[in-house]
Amino acid sequence: MSGVTTVVLAGVGGQGTILAGDVLAKVAMADGHDVRLSEVHGMAQRGGSVITFVRFGDEVHAPVVDPGTADHLIAFEMIEAARQLPLLKRDGRLVVNQRVVLPLPVLVGAARVPDDLEAALAREGAIFVDAEALACEAGSSKSANIVLLGAASAGLPLSEESWAEVIASRVPPATVEANLRAFELGRAACLKGACR
């Protein structure tokens, strides 16, 4: 389907994946797009996978994302980036938080994280962002999800004005300033080439 942008946001419970997907969907709507959103929660309260699919364009018929069709994958940690990578197009944009959240099988010694995970993602063209560090710089360690949206926004066809308006209306009032700063730091990092 032409004219439709497909974005997959992948993280684990507690990382703000659902909020980020909601913000992205509302920004797309504010810019006049037809939008479809769906979520998959896997034991989200216990660190399980959380995936949000956002599709927007002139006319979107379904929120379904088939393998190899996503234009953008925004990964909130590296294991989920690897897990959801098959959804991304060959020339899709991969934005990855430089963090690993160890899943239960790793914590109990039943599995291990591949030694070359970051290198493997780099070979897939990953744009790495230290979202936690930029969130702390912005004034709130909980704003890493908004840092990632800022980094991803550099490659999305959505207006800067809509991002600011939606973030300000969607996050708790006491955190608006920190979240707007987090978004700008993430966006600036990618626009200036600081994302690697």
PDB file of C-alpha atoms in Angstrom:
ATOM      1  CA  MET A   1       0.000   0.000   0.000  1.00  0.00           C
ATOM      2  CA  SER A   2       1.611   3.254  -1.041  1.00  0.00           C
ATOM      3  CA  GLY A   3       1.445   6.426   1.005  1.00  0.00           C
ATOM      4  CA  VAL A   4       1.294   4.590   4.315  1.00  0.00           C
ATOM      5  CA  THR A   5       4.055   4.775   6.915  1.00  0.00           C
ATOM      6  CA  THR A   6       4.381   1.808   9.253  1.00  0.00           C
ATOM      7  CA  VAL A   7       6.155   2.154  12.593  1.00  0.00           C
ATOM      8  CA  VAL A   8       6.828  -0.604  15.133  1.00  0.00           C
ATOM      9  CA  LEU A   9       7.733   0.362  18.703  1.00  0.00           C
ATOM     10  CA  ALA A  10       9.227  -2.506  20.711  1.00  0.00           C
ATOM     11  CA  GLY A  11      10.226  -2.606  24.354  1.00  0.00           C
ATOM     12  CA  VAL A  12       9.424  -4.301  27.623  1.00  0.00           C
ATOM     13  CA  GLY A  13       6.918  -3.494  30.332  1.00  0.00           C
ATOM     14  CA  GLY A  14       7.642  -0.266  32.161  1.00  0.00           C
ATOM     15  CA  GLN A  15       9.637   1.436  29.401  1.00  0.00           C
ATOM     16  CA  GLY A  16       6.800   3.669  28.178  1.00  0.00           C
ATOM     17  CA  THR A  17       6.309   1.912  24.855  1.00  0.00           C
ATOM     18  CA  ILE A  18       2.518   2.281  24.934  1.00  0.00           C
ATOM     19  CA  LEU A  19       2.669   5.987  25.794  1.00  0.00           C
ATOM     20  CA  ALA A  20       5.178   6.554  22.978  1.00  0.00           C
ATOM     21  CA  GLY A  21       2.915   4.751  20.507  1.00  0.00           C
ATOM     22  CA  ASP A  22      -0.057   6.809  21.652  1.00  0.00           C
ATOM     23  CA  VAL A  23       1.920  10.046  21.218  1.00  0.00           C
ATOM     24  CA  LEU A  24       3.050   9.006  17.736  1.00  0.00           C
ATOM     25  CA  ALA A  25      -0.518   8.121  16.704  1.00  0.00           C
ATOM     26  CA  LYS A  26      -1.862  11.439  18.002  1.00  0.00           C
ATOM     27  CA  VAL A  27       0.867  13.406  16.192  1.00  0.00           C
ATOM     28  CA  ALA A  28      -0.034  11.644  12.947  1.00  0.00           C
ATOM     29  CA  MET A  29      -3.721  12.459  13.513  1.00  0.00           C
ATOM     30  CA  ALA A  30      -2.873  16.093  14.299  1.00  0.00           C
ATOM     31  CA  ASP A  31      -1.101  16.253  10.930  1.00  0.00           C
ATOM     32  CA  GLY A  32      -4.280  15.047   9.225  1.00  0.00           C
ATOM     33  CA  HIS A  33      -3.397  11.404   8.597  1.00  0.00           C
ATOM     34  CA  ASP A  34      -5.642   8.396   8.824  1.00  0.00           C
ATOM     35  CA  VAL A  35      -4.168   6.302  11.681  1.00  0.00           C
ATOM     36  CA  ARG A  36      -4.427   2.718  12.899  1.00  0.00           C
ATOM     37  CA  LEU A  37      -2.799   1.573  16.148  1.00  0.00           C
ATOM     38  CA  SER A  38      -2.590  -1.786  17.863  1.00  0.00           C
ATOM     39  CA  GLU A  39      -0.644  -3.194  20.782  1.00  0.00           C
ATOM     40  CA  VAL A  40       0.641  -6.561  21.926  1.00  0.00           C
ATOM     41  CA  HIS A  41       1.357  -6.907  25.634  1.00  0.00           C
ATOM     42  CA  GLY A  42       3.278  -9.904  26.890  1.00  0.00           C
ATOM     43  CA  MET A  43       3.283  -9.853  30.673  1.00  0.00           C
ATOM     44  CA  ALA A  44       3.960  -6.135  30.432  1.00  0.00           C
ATOM     45  CA  GLN A  45       3.866  -5.622  34.188  1.00  0.00           C
ATOM     46  CA  ARG A  46       6.659  -8.183  34.636  1.00  0.00           C
ATOM     47  CA  GLY A  47       9.124  -7.061  32.009  1.00  0.00           C
ATOM     48  CA  GLY A  48       7.562  -8.938  29.102  1.00  0.00           C
ATOM     49  CA  SER A  49       7.581  -7.721  25.516  1.00  0.00           C
ATOM     50  CA  VAL A  50       5.369  -4.791  24.586  1.00  0.00           C
ATOM     51  CA  ILE A  51       4.929  -4.011  20.912  1.00  0.00           C
ATOM     52  CA  THR A  52       2.920  -1.145  19.451  1.00  0.00           C
ATOM     53  CA  PHE A  53       2.110  -0.869  15.764  1.00  0.00           C
ATOM     54  CA  VAL A  54       1.282   2.566  14.329  1.00  0.00           C
ATOM     55  CA  ARG A  55       0.352   2.960  10.677  1.00  0.00           C
ATOM     56  CA  PHE A  56      -0.554   6.332   9.155  1.00  0.00           C
ATOM     57  CA  GLY A  57      -1.201   7.856   5.748  1.00  0.00           C
ATOM     58  CA  ASP A  58      -4.004   9.028   3.481  1.00  0.00           C
ATOM     59  CA  GLU A  59      -6.001   5.847   4.053  1.00  0.00           C
ATOM     60  CA  VAL A  60      -5.015   2.961   6.298  1.00  0.00           C
ATOM     61  CA  HIS A  61      -7.174  -0.158   6.252  1.00  0.00           C
ATOM     62  CA  ALA A  62      -5.590  -2.251   9.036  1.00  0.00           C
ATOM     63  CA  PRO A  63      -3.056  -2.036  11.855  1.00  0.00           C
ATOM     64  CA  VAL A  64      -1.499  -5.363  10.872  1.00  0.00           C
ATOM     65  CA  VAL A  65       2.244  -5.380  10.162  1.00  0.00           C
ATOM     66  CA  ASP A  66       3.549  -8.281   8.129  1.00  0.00           C
ATOM     67  CA  PRO A  67       7.218  -9.345   8.200  1.00  0.00           C
ATOM     68  CA  GLY A  68       9.433  -7.135   6.091  1.00  0.00           C
ATOM     69  CA  THR A  69       6.914  -4.291   5.782  1.00  0.00           C
ATOM     70  CA  ALA A  70       7.700  -1.829   8.606  1.00  0.00           C
ATOM     71  CA  ASP A  71       9.308   1.449   7.534  1.00  0.00           C
ATOM     72  CA  HIS A  72      10.602   2.202  11.041  1.00  0.00           C
ATOM     73  CA  LEU A  73      11.453   0.102  14.090  1.00  0.00           C
ATOM     74  CA  ILE A  74      11.954   2.026  17.317  1.00  0.00           C
ATOM     75  CA  ALA A  75      13.454  -0.354  19.879  1.00  0.00           C
ATOM     76  CA  PHE A  76      13.539   0.559  23.541  1.00  0.00           C
ATOM     77  CA  GLU A  77      16.252  -2.032  24.227  1.00  0.00           C
ATOM     78  CA  MET A  78      18.530  -4.197  22.105  1.00  0.00           C
ATOM     79  CA  ILE A  79      17.053  -7.674  22.674  1.00  0.00           C
ATOM     80  CA  GLU A  80      13.619  -6.452  21.525  1.00  0.00           C
ATOM     81  CA  ALA A  81      15.302  -4.796  18.549  1.00  0.00           C
ATOM     82  CA  ALA A  82      16.714  -8.153  17.500  1.00  0.00           C
ATOM     83  CA  ARG A  83      13.441  -9.949  18.229  1.00  0.00           C
ATOM     84  CA  GLN A  84      11.334  -7.580  16.085  1.00  0.00           C
ATOM     85  CA  LEU A  85      13.904  -7.009  13.325  1.00  0.00           C
ATOM     86  CA  PRO A  86      12.129  -9.400  10.895  1.00  0.00           C
ATOM     87  CA  LEU A  87       9.242  -6.906  10.717  1.00  0.00           C
ATOM     88  CA  LEU A  88      11.492  -4.181   9.274  1.00  0.00           C
ATOM     89  CA  LYS A  89      11.840  -3.576   5.536  1.00  0.00           C
ATOM     90  CA  ARG A  90      15.244  -4.191   4.015  1.00  0.00           C
ATOM     91  CA  ASP A  91      15.765  -0.405   3.736  1.00  0.00           C
ATOM     92  CA  GLY A  92      13.791   0.446   6.879  1.00  0.00           C
ATOM     93  CA  ARG A  93      15.036   2.747   9.632  1.00  0.00           C
ATOM     94  CA  LEU A  94      16.114   1.109  12.900  1.00  0.00           C
ATOM     95  CA  VAL A  95      16.446   3.345  15.985  1.00  0.00           C
ATOM     96  CA  VAL A  96      17.751   1.474  19.040  1.00  0.00           C
ATOM     97  CA  ASN A  97      18.213   2.469  22.661  1.00  0.00           C
ATOM     98  CA  GLN A  98      21.697   1.383  23.787  1.00  0.00           C
ATOM     99  CA  ARG A  99      20.387  -0.723  26.609  1.00  0.00           C
ATOM    100  CA  VAL A 100      19.801  -4.386  27.333  1.00  0.00           C
ATOM    101  CA  VAL A 101      17.005  -5.408  29.694  1.00  0.00           C
ATOM    102  CA  LEU A 102      17.754  -8.972  30.743  1.00  0.00           C
ATOM    103  CA  PRO A 103      14.740 -11.261  30.334  1.00  0.00           C
ATOM    104  CA  LEU A 104      13.832 -13.879  32.946  1.00  0.00           C
ATOM    105  CA  PRO A 105      15.463 -16.829  31.084  1.00  0.00           C
ATOM    106  CA  VAL A 106      18.770 -14.935  31.141  1.00  0.00           C
ATOM    107  CA  LEU A 107      18.356 -13.925  34.779  1.00  0.00           C
ATOM    108  CA  VAL A 108      17.828 -17.552  35.853  1.00  0.00           C
ATOM    109  CA  GLY A 109      20.694 -18.834  33.721  1.00  0.00           C
ATOM    110  CA  ALA A 110      18.574 -20.721  31.179  1.00  0.00           C
ATOM    111  CA  ALA A 111      19.670 -18.521  28.261  1.00  0.00           C
ATOM    112  CA  ARG A 112      22.237 -15.874  27.518  1.00  0.00           C
ATOM    113  CA  VAL A 113      22.440 -12.673  25.565  1.00  0.00           C
ATOM    114  CA  PRO A 114      24.483 -13.068  22.372  1.00  0.00           C
ATOM    115  CA  ASP A 115      27.952 -11.550  22.771  1.00  0.00           C
ATOM    116  CA  ASP A 116      27.723  -9.722  19.458  1.00  0.00           C
ATOM    117  CA  LEU A 117      24.198  -8.307  19.827  1.00  0.00           C
ATOM    118  CA  GLU A 118      25.178  -4.645  19.353  1.00  0.00           C
ATOM    119  CA  ALA A 119      27.488  -5.480  16.441  1.00  0.00           C
ATOM    120  CA  ALA A 120      24.747  -7.549  14.800  1.00  0.00           C
ATOM    121  CA  LEU A 121      22.293  -4.648  15.090  1.00  0.00           C
ATOM    122  CA  ALA A 122      24.931  -2.272  13.745  1.00  0.00           C
ATOM    123  CA  ARG A 123      25.295  -4.527  10.686  1.00  0.00           C
ATOM    124  CA  GLU A 124      21.527  -4.069  10.149  1.00  0.00           C
ATOM    125  CA  GLY A 125      22.024  -0.301  10.037  1.00  0.00           C
ATOM    126  CA  ALA A 126      20.931   0.502  13.593  1.00  0.00           C
ATOM    127  CA  ILE A 127      20.997   4.104  14.729  1.00  0.00           C
ATOM    128  CA  PHE A 128      21.997   3.862  18.403  1.00  0.00           C
ATOM    129  CA  VAL A 129      20.768   6.363  20.978  1.00  0.00           C
ATOM    130  CA  ASP A 130      21.761   6.530  24.655  1.00  0.00           C
ATOM    131  CA  ALA A 131      18.195   7.400  25.618  1.00  0.00           C
ATOM    132  CA  GLU A 132      18.652   7.114  29.380  1.00  0.00           C
ATOM    133  CA  ALA A 133      21.592   9.523  29.395  1.00  0.00           C
ATOM    134  CA  LEU A 134      19.722  12.083  27.301  1.00  0.00           C
ATOM    135  CA  ALA A 135      16.613  11.664  29.466  1.00  0.00           C
ATOM    136  CA  CYS A 136      18.653  12.401  32.592  1.00  0.00           C
ATOM    137  CA  GLU A 137      20.147  15.435  30.833  1.00  0.00           C
ATOM    138  CA  ALA A 138      16.587  16.587  30.094  1.00  0.00           C
ATOM    139  CA  GLY A 139      15.677  16.331  33.767  1.00  0.00           C
ATOM    140  CA  SER A 140      13.747  13.069  34.000  1.00  0.00           C
ATOM    141  CA  SER A 141      15.162   9.550  33.767  1.00  0.00           C
ATOM    142  CA  LYS A 142      11.645   8.365  32.893  1.00  0.00           C
ATOM    143  CA  SER A 143      11.667  10.310  29.609  1.00  0.00           C
ATOM    144  CA  ALA A 144      13.827   7.846  27.670  1.00  0.00           C
ATOM    145  CA  ASN A 145      10.755   6.894  25.611  1.00  0.00           C
ATOM    146  CA  ILE A 146      10.327  10.512  24.523  1.00  0.00           C
ATOM    147  CA  VAL A 147      14.055  10.762  23.696  1.00  0.00           C
ATOM    148  CA  LEU A 148      13.565   7.795  21.348  1.00  0.00           C
ATOM    149  CA  LEU A 149      10.569   9.490  19.721  1.00  0.00           C
ATOM    150  CA  GLY A 150      12.712  12.574  19.221  1.00  0.00           C
ATOM    151  CA  ALA A 151      15.446  10.505  17.593  1.00  0.00           C
ATOM    152  CA  ALA A 152      12.925   8.698  15.393  1.00  0.00           C
ATOM    153  CA  SER A 153      11.152  11.946  14.480  1.00  0.00           C
ATOM    154  CA  ALA A 154      14.165  12.999  12.423  1.00  0.00           C
ATOM    155  CA  GLY A 155      13.118  10.352   9.885  1.00  0.00           C
ATOM    156  CA  LEU A 156       9.324  10.590  10.133  1.00  0.00           C
ATOM    157  CA  PRO A 157       7.151  12.809   7.889  1.00  0.00           C
ATOM    158  CA  LEU A 158       5.437  14.609  10.785  1.00  0.00           C
ATOM    159  CA  SER A 159       5.560  18.270  11.808  1.00  0.00           C
ATOM    160  CA  GLU A 160       7.668  19.499  14.725  1.00  0.00           C
ATOM    161  CA  GLU A 161       4.765  21.651  15.943  1.00  0.00           C
ATOM    162  CA  SER A 162       2.469  18.651  16.291  1.00  0.00           C
ATOM    163  CA  TRP A 163       5.075  16.708  18.267  1.00  0.00           C
ATOM    164  CA  ALA A 164       5.395  19.515  20.821  1.00  0.00           C
ATOM    165  CA  GLU A 165       1.633  20.020  21.139  1.00  0.00           C
ATOM    166  CA  VAL A 166       0.856  16.334  21.580  1.00  0.00           C
ATOM    167  CA  ILE A 167       3.674  15.661  24.042  1.00  0.00           C
ATOM    168  CA  ALA A 168       2.602  18.647  26.144  1.00  0.00           C
ATOM    169  CA  SER A 169      -0.995  17.425  26.194  1.00  0.00           C
ATOM    170  CA  ARG A 170      -0.233  13.730  26.776  1.00  0.00           C
ATOM    171  CA  VAL A 171       2.376  13.606  29.579  1.00  0.00           C
ATOM    172  CA  PRO A 172       1.704  14.537  33.243  1.00  0.00           C
ATOM    173  CA  PRO A 173       1.674  18.346  33.628  1.00  0.00           C
ATOM    174  CA  ALA A 174       4.620  18.362  36.029  1.00  0.00           C
ATOM    175  CA  THR A 175       6.792  16.586  33.443  1.00  0.00           C
ATOM    176  CA  VAL A 176       5.947  18.607  30.322  1.00  0.00           C
ATOM    177  CA  GLU A 177       9.133  20.670  30.337  1.00  0.00           C
ATOM    178  CA  ALA A 178      11.417  17.665  30.871  1.00  0.00           C
ATOM    179  CA  ASN A 179       9.636  15.650  28.170  1.00  0.00           C
ATOM    180  CA  LEU A 180       9.809  18.463  25.622  1.00  0.00           C
ATOM    181  CA  ARG A 181      13.509  18.819  26.387  1.00  0.00           C
ATOM    182  CA  ALA A 182      13.954  15.036  26.097  1.00  0.00           C
ATOM    183  CA  PHE A 183      12.300  15.077  22.669  1.00  0.00           C
ATOM    184  CA  GLU A 184      14.524  17.910  21.472  1.00  0.00           C
ATOM    185  CA  LEU A 185      17.687  16.224  22.753  1.00  0.00           C
ATOM    186  CA  GLY A 186      16.807  12.984  20.966  1.00  0.00           C
ATOM    187  CA  ARG A 187      15.927  14.773  17.736  1.00  0.00           C
ATOM    188  CA  ALA A 188      19.001  16.993  17.851  1.00  0.00           C
ATOM    189  CA  ALA A 189      21.268  14.021  18.511  1.00  0.00           C
ATOM    190  CA  CYS A 190      20.128  12.341  15.297  1.00  0.00           C
ATOM    191  CA  LEU A 191      19.994  15.506  13.196  1.00  0.00           C
ATOM    192  CA  LYS A 192      23.529  16.429  14.264  1.00  0.00           C
ATOM    193  CA  GLY A 193      24.779  12.920  13.620  1.00  0.00           C
ATOM    194  CA  ALA A 194      25.445  12.233  17.295  1.00  0.00           C
ATOM    195  CA  CYS A 195      23.359   9.066  17.074  1.00  0.00           C
ATOM    196  CA  ARG A 196      25.663   6.351  15.936  1.00  0.00           C
TER     197      ARG A 196
END
